[in-house]
mmCIF file of C-alpha atoms in Angstrom:
data_model
loop_
_atom_site.group_PDB
_atom_site.id
_atom_site.type_symbol
_atom_site.label_atom_id
_atom_site.label_comp_id
_atom_site.label_asym_id
_atom_site.label_seq_id
_atom_site.Cartn_x
_atom_site.Cartn_y
_atom_site.Cartn_z
ATOM 1 C CA ALA A 1 78.350 90.641 94.267
ATOM 2 C CA GLN A 2 78.781 89.709 90.649
ATOM 3 C CA THR A 3 80.926 87.490 89.381
ATOM 4 C CA VAL A 4 81.853 86.915 85.878
ATOM 5 C CA THR A 5 83.448 83.821 84.727
ATOM 6 C CA GLN A 6 85.804 82.721 82.322
ATOM 7 C CA SER A 7 86.229 78.885 82.457
ATOM 8 C CA GLN A 8 88.536 78.371 79.323
ATOM 9 C CA PRO A 9 92.305 79.666 79.975
ATOM 10 C CA GLU A 10 93.224 78.960 76.234
ATOM 11 C CA MET A 11 91.696 78.394 72.922
ATOM 12 C CA SER A 12 93.218 78.297 69.339
ATOM 13 C CA VAL A 13 91.924 78.917 65.872
ATOM 14 C CA GLN A 14 93.290 78.663 61.819
ATOM 15 C CA GLU A 15 93.180 82.203 60.293
ATOM 16 C CA ALA A 16 90.483 82.691 58.653
ATOM 17 C CA GLU A 17 88.379 80.681 60.954
ATOM 18 C CA THR A 18 85.654 81.505 63.221
ATOM 19 C CA VAL A 19 85.998 81.218 67.041
ATOM 20 C CA THR A 20 83.542 81.673 70.117
ATOM 21 C CA LEU A 21 84.969 82.619 73.347
ATOM 22 C CA SER A 22 82.248 81.898 76.286
ATOM 23 C CA CYS A 23 81.587 83.968 79.112
ATOM 24 C CA THR A 24 78.977 83.867 82.129
ATOM 25 C CA TYR A 25 78.436 86.408 84.630
ATOM 26 C CA ASP A 26 76.173 86.440 87.846
ATOM 27 C CA THR A 27 74.398 89.453 89.070
ATOM 28 C CA SER A 28 70.524 89.891 90.655
ATOM 29 C CA GLU A 29 70.642 93.583 88.447
ATOM 30 C CA SER A 30 68.135 93.717 85.469
ATOM 31 C CA ASP A 31 70.071 97.107 84.129
ATOM 32 C CA TYR A 32 73.680 95.984 83.234
ATOM 33 C CA TYR A 33 76.423 96.669 80.279
ATOM 34 C CA LEU A 34 78.142 93.780 79.026
ATOM 35 C CA PHE A 35 81.966 94.062 77.797
ATOM 36 C CA TRP A 36 84.979 92.512 75.807
ATOM 37 C CA TYR A 37 88.348 93.772 76.160
ATOM 38 C CA LYS A 38 91.325 92.388 74.207
ATOM 39 C CA GLN A 39 94.848 92.540 75.548
ATOM 40 C CA PRO A 40 97.610 92.219 73.175
ATOM 41 C CA PRO A 41 100.942 91.411 73.860
ATOM 42 C CA SER A 42 101.675 95.263 73.944
ATOM 43 C CA ARG A 43 99.726 95.199 76.861
ATOM 44 C CA GLN A 44 97.150 97.989 75.746
ATOM 45 C CA MET A 45 93.793 97.195 77.140
ATOM 46 C CA ILE A 46 91.238 97.969 73.783
ATOM 47 C CA LEU A 47 87.304 97.618 73.860
ATOM 48 C CA VAL A 48 85.619 95.464 71.108
ATOM 49 C CA ILE A 49 82.518 95.362 72.057
ATOM 50 C CA ARG A 50 79.597 96.447 74.204
ATOM 51 C CA GLN A 51 76.209 94.995 75.119
ATOM 52 C CA GLU A 52 73.346 96.882 77.129
ATOM 53 C CA ALA A 53 71.243 94.284 78.630
ATOM 54 C CA TYR A 54 67.949 95.961 78.121
ATOM 55 C CA LYS A 55 68.615 95.812 73.911
ATOM 56 C CA GLN A 56 67.806 92.251 72.765
ATOM 57 C CA GLN A 57 70.004 92.405 69.764
ATOM 58 C CA ASN A 58 73.110 91.343 69.682
ATOM 59 C CA ALA A 59 75.808 94.065 69.469
ATOM 60 C CA THR A 60 78.195 93.396 65.960
ATOM 61 C CA GLU A 61 81.009 95.141 65.221
ATOM 62 C CA ASN A 62 82.808 94.577 61.772
ATOM 63 C CA ARG A 63 84.296 90.559 62.226
ATOM 64 C CA PHE A 64 82.961 90.718 66.226
ATOM 65 C CA SER A 65 79.885 89.641 67.008
ATOM 66 C CA VAL A 66 78.508 88.618 70.703
ATOM 67 C CA ASN A 67 75.654 85.917 71.681
ATOM 68 C CA PHE A 68 73.777 87.476 74.639
ATOM 69 C CA GLN A 69 71.836 85.330 75.949
ATOM 70 C CA LYS A 70 70.357 87.315 79.379
ATOM 71 C CA ALA A 71 68.111 84.551 81.194
ATOM 72 C CA ALA A 72 71.341 81.876 80.902
ATOM 73 C CA LYS A 73 73.740 85.370 81.913
ATOM 74 C CA SER A 74 75.461 84.194 78.644
ATOM 75 C CA PHE A 75 77.442 86.682 76.629
ATOM 76 C CA SER A 76 79.804 85.004 74.241
ATOM 77 C CA LEU A 77 82.028 86.717 71.768
ATOM 78 C CA LYS A 78 82.333 85.615 67.995
ATOM 79 C CA ILE A 79 85.389 86.244 65.709
ATOM 80 C CA SER A 80 85.244 85.511 62.205
ATOM 81 C CA ASP A 81 86.926 85.292 59.277
ATOM 82 C CA SER A 82 90.421 85.136 62.218
ATOM 83 C CA GLN A 83 93.271 87.227 61.381
ATOM 84 C CA LEU A 84 96.882 86.807 62.963
ATOM 85 C CA GLY A 85 96.193 89.780 65.045
ATOM 86 C CA ASP A 86 93.570 88.545 66.471
ATOM 87 C CA ALA A 87 95.969 86.719 68.866
ATOM 88 C CA ALA A 88 95.658 88.082 72.899
ATOM 89 C CA MET A 89 94.249 87.723 75.421
ATOM 90 C CA TYR A 90 90.583 88.488 75.830
ATOM 91 C CA PHE A 91 88.820 89.383 78.968
ATOM 92 C CA CYS A 92 84.591 89.957 79.291
ATOM 93 C CA ALA A 93 83.378 92.367 81.638
ATOM 94 C CA TYR A 94 80.289 93.477 83.476
ATOM 95 C CA ARG A 95 79.087 97.282 84.979
ATOM 96 C CA ARG A 96 75.769 97.538 86.606
ATOM 97 C CA ALA A 97 73.890 100.482 85.441
ATOM 98 C CA GLY A 98 73.512 103.252 88.034
ATOM 99 C CA ALA A 99 76.229 105.918 89.579
ATOM 100 C CA ASN A 100 79.311 104.262 91.392
ATOM 101 C CA SER A 101 79.400 101.505 89.448
ATOM 102 C CA LYS A 102 82.587 99.852 88.254
ATOM 103 C CA LEU A 103 83.900 96.897 85.733
ATOM 104 C CA THR A 104 84.334 93.491 87.052
ATOM 105 C CA PHE A 105 86.297 91.137 84.823
ATOM 106 C CA GLY A 106 86.581 87.484 84.182
ATOM 107 C CA LYS A 107 89.996 85.945 84.241
ATOM 108 C CA GLY A 108 90.633 86.276 80.560
ATOM 109 C CA ILE A 109 91.241 83.910 78.215
ATOM 110 C CA THR A 110 94.291 83.626 75.768
ATOM 111 C CA LEU A 111 93.573 83.214 71.958
ATOM 112 C CA SER A 112 96.240 82.188 69.053
ATOM 113 C CA VAL A 113 95.636 82.219 66.257
ATOM 114 C CA ARG A 114 97.486 79.293 63.612
ATOM 115 C CA PRO A 115 98.700 80.841 60.492
ATOM 116 C CA ASN B 1 93.996 113.773 71.374
ATOM 117 C CA ALA B 2 96.709 111.147 74.442
ATOM 118 C CA GLY B 3 93.619 109.710 76.448
ATOM 119 C CA VAL B 4 94.851 107.958 79.522
ATOM 120 C CA THR B 5 98.839 108.664 79.801
ATOM 121 C CA GLN B 6 100.428 106.640 82.772
ATOM 122 C CA THR B 7 104.201 106.471 83.422
ATOM 123 C CA PRO B 8 106.249 105.409 84.484
ATOM 124 C CA LYS B 9 105.749 101.920 82.057
ATOM 125 C CA PHE B 10 108.584 100.371 83.713
ATOM 126 C CA ARG B 11 109.852 100.300 87.964
ATOM 127 C CA ILE B 12 111.847 97.845 89.966
ATOM 128 C CA LEU B 13 111.426 98.784 93.484
ATOM 129 C CA LYS B 14 113.083 97.260 96.760
ATOM 130 C CA ILE B 15 111.154 96.388 99.481
ATOM 131 C CA GLY B 16 109.955 98.688 101.851
ATOM 132 C CA GLN B 17 110.509 101.630 99.075
ATOM 133 C CA SER B 18 107.410 104.105 98.039
ATOM 134 C CA MET B 19 107.000 105.534 94.826
ATOM 135 C CA THR B 20 103.849 107.128 93.085
ATOM 136 C CA LEU B 21 102.457 106.180 89.587
ATOM 137 C CA GLN B 22 101.098 109.032 87.834
ATOM 138 C CA CYS B 23 98.154 108.499 85.562
ATOM 139 C CA ALA B 24 96.222 111.787 83.623
ATOM 140 C CA GLN B 25 93.728 111.910 81.582
ATOM 141 C CA ASP B 26 92.693 114.864 78.817
ATOM 142 C CA MET B 27 88.783 113.774 78.144
ATOM 143 C CA ASN B 28 87.729 115.466 80.877
ATOM 144 C CA HIS B 29 86.089 112.576 82.285
ATOM 145 C CA ASN B 30 84.790 112.170 85.957
ATOM 146 C CA TYR B 31 85.554 108.567 86.368
ATOM 147 C CA MET B 32 88.555 107.072 87.244
ATOM 148 C CA TYR B 33 90.048 103.392 88.144
ATOM 149 C CA TRP B 34 93.427 102.016 89.133
ATOM 150 C CA TYR B 35 93.148 98.590 88.798
ATOM 151 C CA ARG B 36 96.749 95.688 88.753
ATOM 152 C CA GLN B 37 96.687 92.935 86.551
ATOM 153 C CA ASP B 38 97.948 89.270 88.018
ATOM 154 C CA PRO B 39 98.998 86.652 85.739
ATOM 155 C CA GLY B 40 95.685 84.706 85.449
ATOM 156 C CA MET B 41 93.683 86.239 87.886
ATOM 157 C CA GLY B 42 92.202 89.748 84.976
ATOM 158 C CA LEU B 43 92.170 92.784 86.661
ATOM 159 C CA LYS B 44 91.214 93.913 90.296
ATOM 160 C CA LEU B 45 89.926 97.238 91.585
ATOM 161 C CA ILE B 46 92.209 98.918 93.347
ATOM 162 C CA TYR B 47 90.979 102.731 94.191
ATOM 163 C CA TYR B 48 88.414 104.580 92.212
ATOM 164 C CA SER B 49 87.168 108.299 91.770
ATOM 165 C CA VAL B 50 83.713 109.813 90.642
ATOM 166 C CA GLY B 51 84.852 113.138 90.163
ATOM 167 C CA ALA B 52 87.623 115.561 91.346
ATOM 168 C CA GLY B 53 88.099 115.350 95.555
ATOM 169 C CA ILE B 54 86.244 112.082 95.617
ATOM 170 C CA THR B 55 87.923 108.749 95.853
ATOM 171 C CA ASP B 56 86.665 105.104 97.100
ATOM 172 C CA LYS B 57 88.255 102.325 97.514
ATOM 173 C CA GLY B 58 87.615 99.226 95.290
ATOM 174 C CA GLU B 59 88.598 95.296 95.778
ATOM 175 C CA VAL B 60 92.581 95.554 96.648
ATOM 176 C CA PRO B 61 93.241 98.781 98.262
ATOM 177 C CA ASN B 62 95.488 97.269 101.218
ATOM 178 C CA GLY B 63 98.843 98.906 100.667
ATOM 179 C CA TYR B 64 97.979 101.834 98.088
ATOM 180 C CA ASN B 65 96.583 105.291 98.587
ATOM 181 C CA VAL B 66 95.386 107.883 96.051
ATOM 182 C CA SER B 67 94.363 111.519 96.012
ATOM 183 C CA ARG B 68 92.085 113.263 93.102
ATOM 184 C CA SER B 69 92.545 117.089 93.310
ATOM 185 C CA THR B 70 92.152 117.463 89.920
ATOM 186 C CA THR B 71 89.877 115.870 86.690
ATOM 187 C CA GLU B 72 93.085 115.052 84.935
ATOM 188 C CA ASP B 73 95.409 113.234 87.502
ATOM 189 C CA PHE B 74 94.858 110.485 89.269
ATOM 190 C CA PRO B 75 98.069 109.170 91.154
ATOM 191 C CA LEU B 76 98.229 105.841 93.398
ATOM 192 C CA ARG B 77 100.788 106.234 95.860
ATOM 193 C CA LEU B 78 102.327 102.554 96.969
ATOM 194 C CA GLU B 79 103.795 103.020 100.477
ATOM 195 C CA LEU B 80 106.258 100.137 101.971
ATOM 196 C CA ALA B 81 105.977 98.253 99.017
ATOM 197 C CA ALA B 82 105.881 94.268 98.807
ATOM 198 C CA PRO B 83 106.538 91.402 96.631
ATOM 199 C CA SER B 84 103.352 90.785 96.724
ATOM 200 C CA GLN B 85 102.865 94.392 94.973
ATOM 201 C CA THR B 86 104.560 92.927 91.592
ATOM 202 C CA SER B 87 102.207 93.529 88.822
ATOM 203 C CA VAL B 88 100.674 95.122 85.876
ATOM 204 C CA TYR B 89 98.986 98.770 87.085
ATOM 205 C CA PHE B 90 96.423 100.096 84.843
ATOM 206 C CA CYS B 91 94.646 103.624 85.163
ATOM 207 C CA ALA B 92 91.268 103.691 83.221
ATOM 208 C CA SER B 93 88.932 106.757 82.716
ATOM 209 C CA THR B 94 85.091 106.977 81.380
ATOM 210 C CA PRO B 95 82.811 109.626 81.390
ATOM 211 C CA GLU B 96 79.797 107.676 82.151
ATOM 212 C CA GLU B 97 78.952 104.512 83.591
ATOM 213 C CA TYR B 98 77.597 102.866 80.562
ATOM 214 C CA TYR B 99 80.778 103.659 78.164
ATOM 215 C CA GLY B 100 83.770 101.486 78.542
ATOM 216 C CA TYR B 101 86.803 102.319 79.926
ATOM 217 C CA THR B 102 89.453 104.143 77.976
ATOM 218 C CA PHE B 103 92.935 102.374 79.525
ATOM 219 C CA GLY B 104 96.407 103.513 80.170
ATOM 220 C CA SER B 105 99.285 101.396 78.499
ATOM 221 C CA GLY B 106 99.886 100.135 82.161
ATOM 222 C CA THR B 107 102.735 100.120 84.031
ATOM 223 C CA ARG B 108 104.808 97.297 85.086
ATOM 224 C CA LEU B 109 106.154 97.429 88.805
ATOM 225 C CA THR B 110 108.547 94.670 90.063
ATOM 226 C CA VAL B 111 109.572 94.860 93.913
ATOM 227 C CA VAL B 112 112.361 93.171 94.951
#
């Protein structure tokens, strides 16, 4: 079974600084997808970024980028120029390619942003 | 475009009561899911559906039932509510497996 591990329960960053959230996963598959979701206090789950395992290039979405290390099974999220609105819980998630696959989530990390 | 709509947003149940959490999406997505979120535990899959008339169990299905009579609707039924079912419930959908999910806003359920 696939597992997703987020070992840091909490992190803090100064506004305008950069922070990296860690995620590792365990799978025997070679083709899969990885995601980062943001959950602000409103509780809404928001897709931040997505990475396809067969693509070597790291995904980027504005201030959010990932460091995808397939051999190490590592998928970290870097937030640049942190803003107060980035304060939220962040979940890493994995989904194998193919029919009937489902997202498996990590336990999440709570990010606070200091003004 | 409403996306995924969940109702109610909050509910308090007494032990042994039953209720249905509603989920509807207007994006014509084939795949729909129910997750529960407990503090410090991430999201756990309860049930999922790959299309109308097809449902299957996820990781934590005990105490729940689902149906999928239309593409749009995927209700989750709680029978004989127990305190262990106190949680936040999320419904989600996706058109294909390589996309991320679109989530509803969640239902906070408390069983007392």
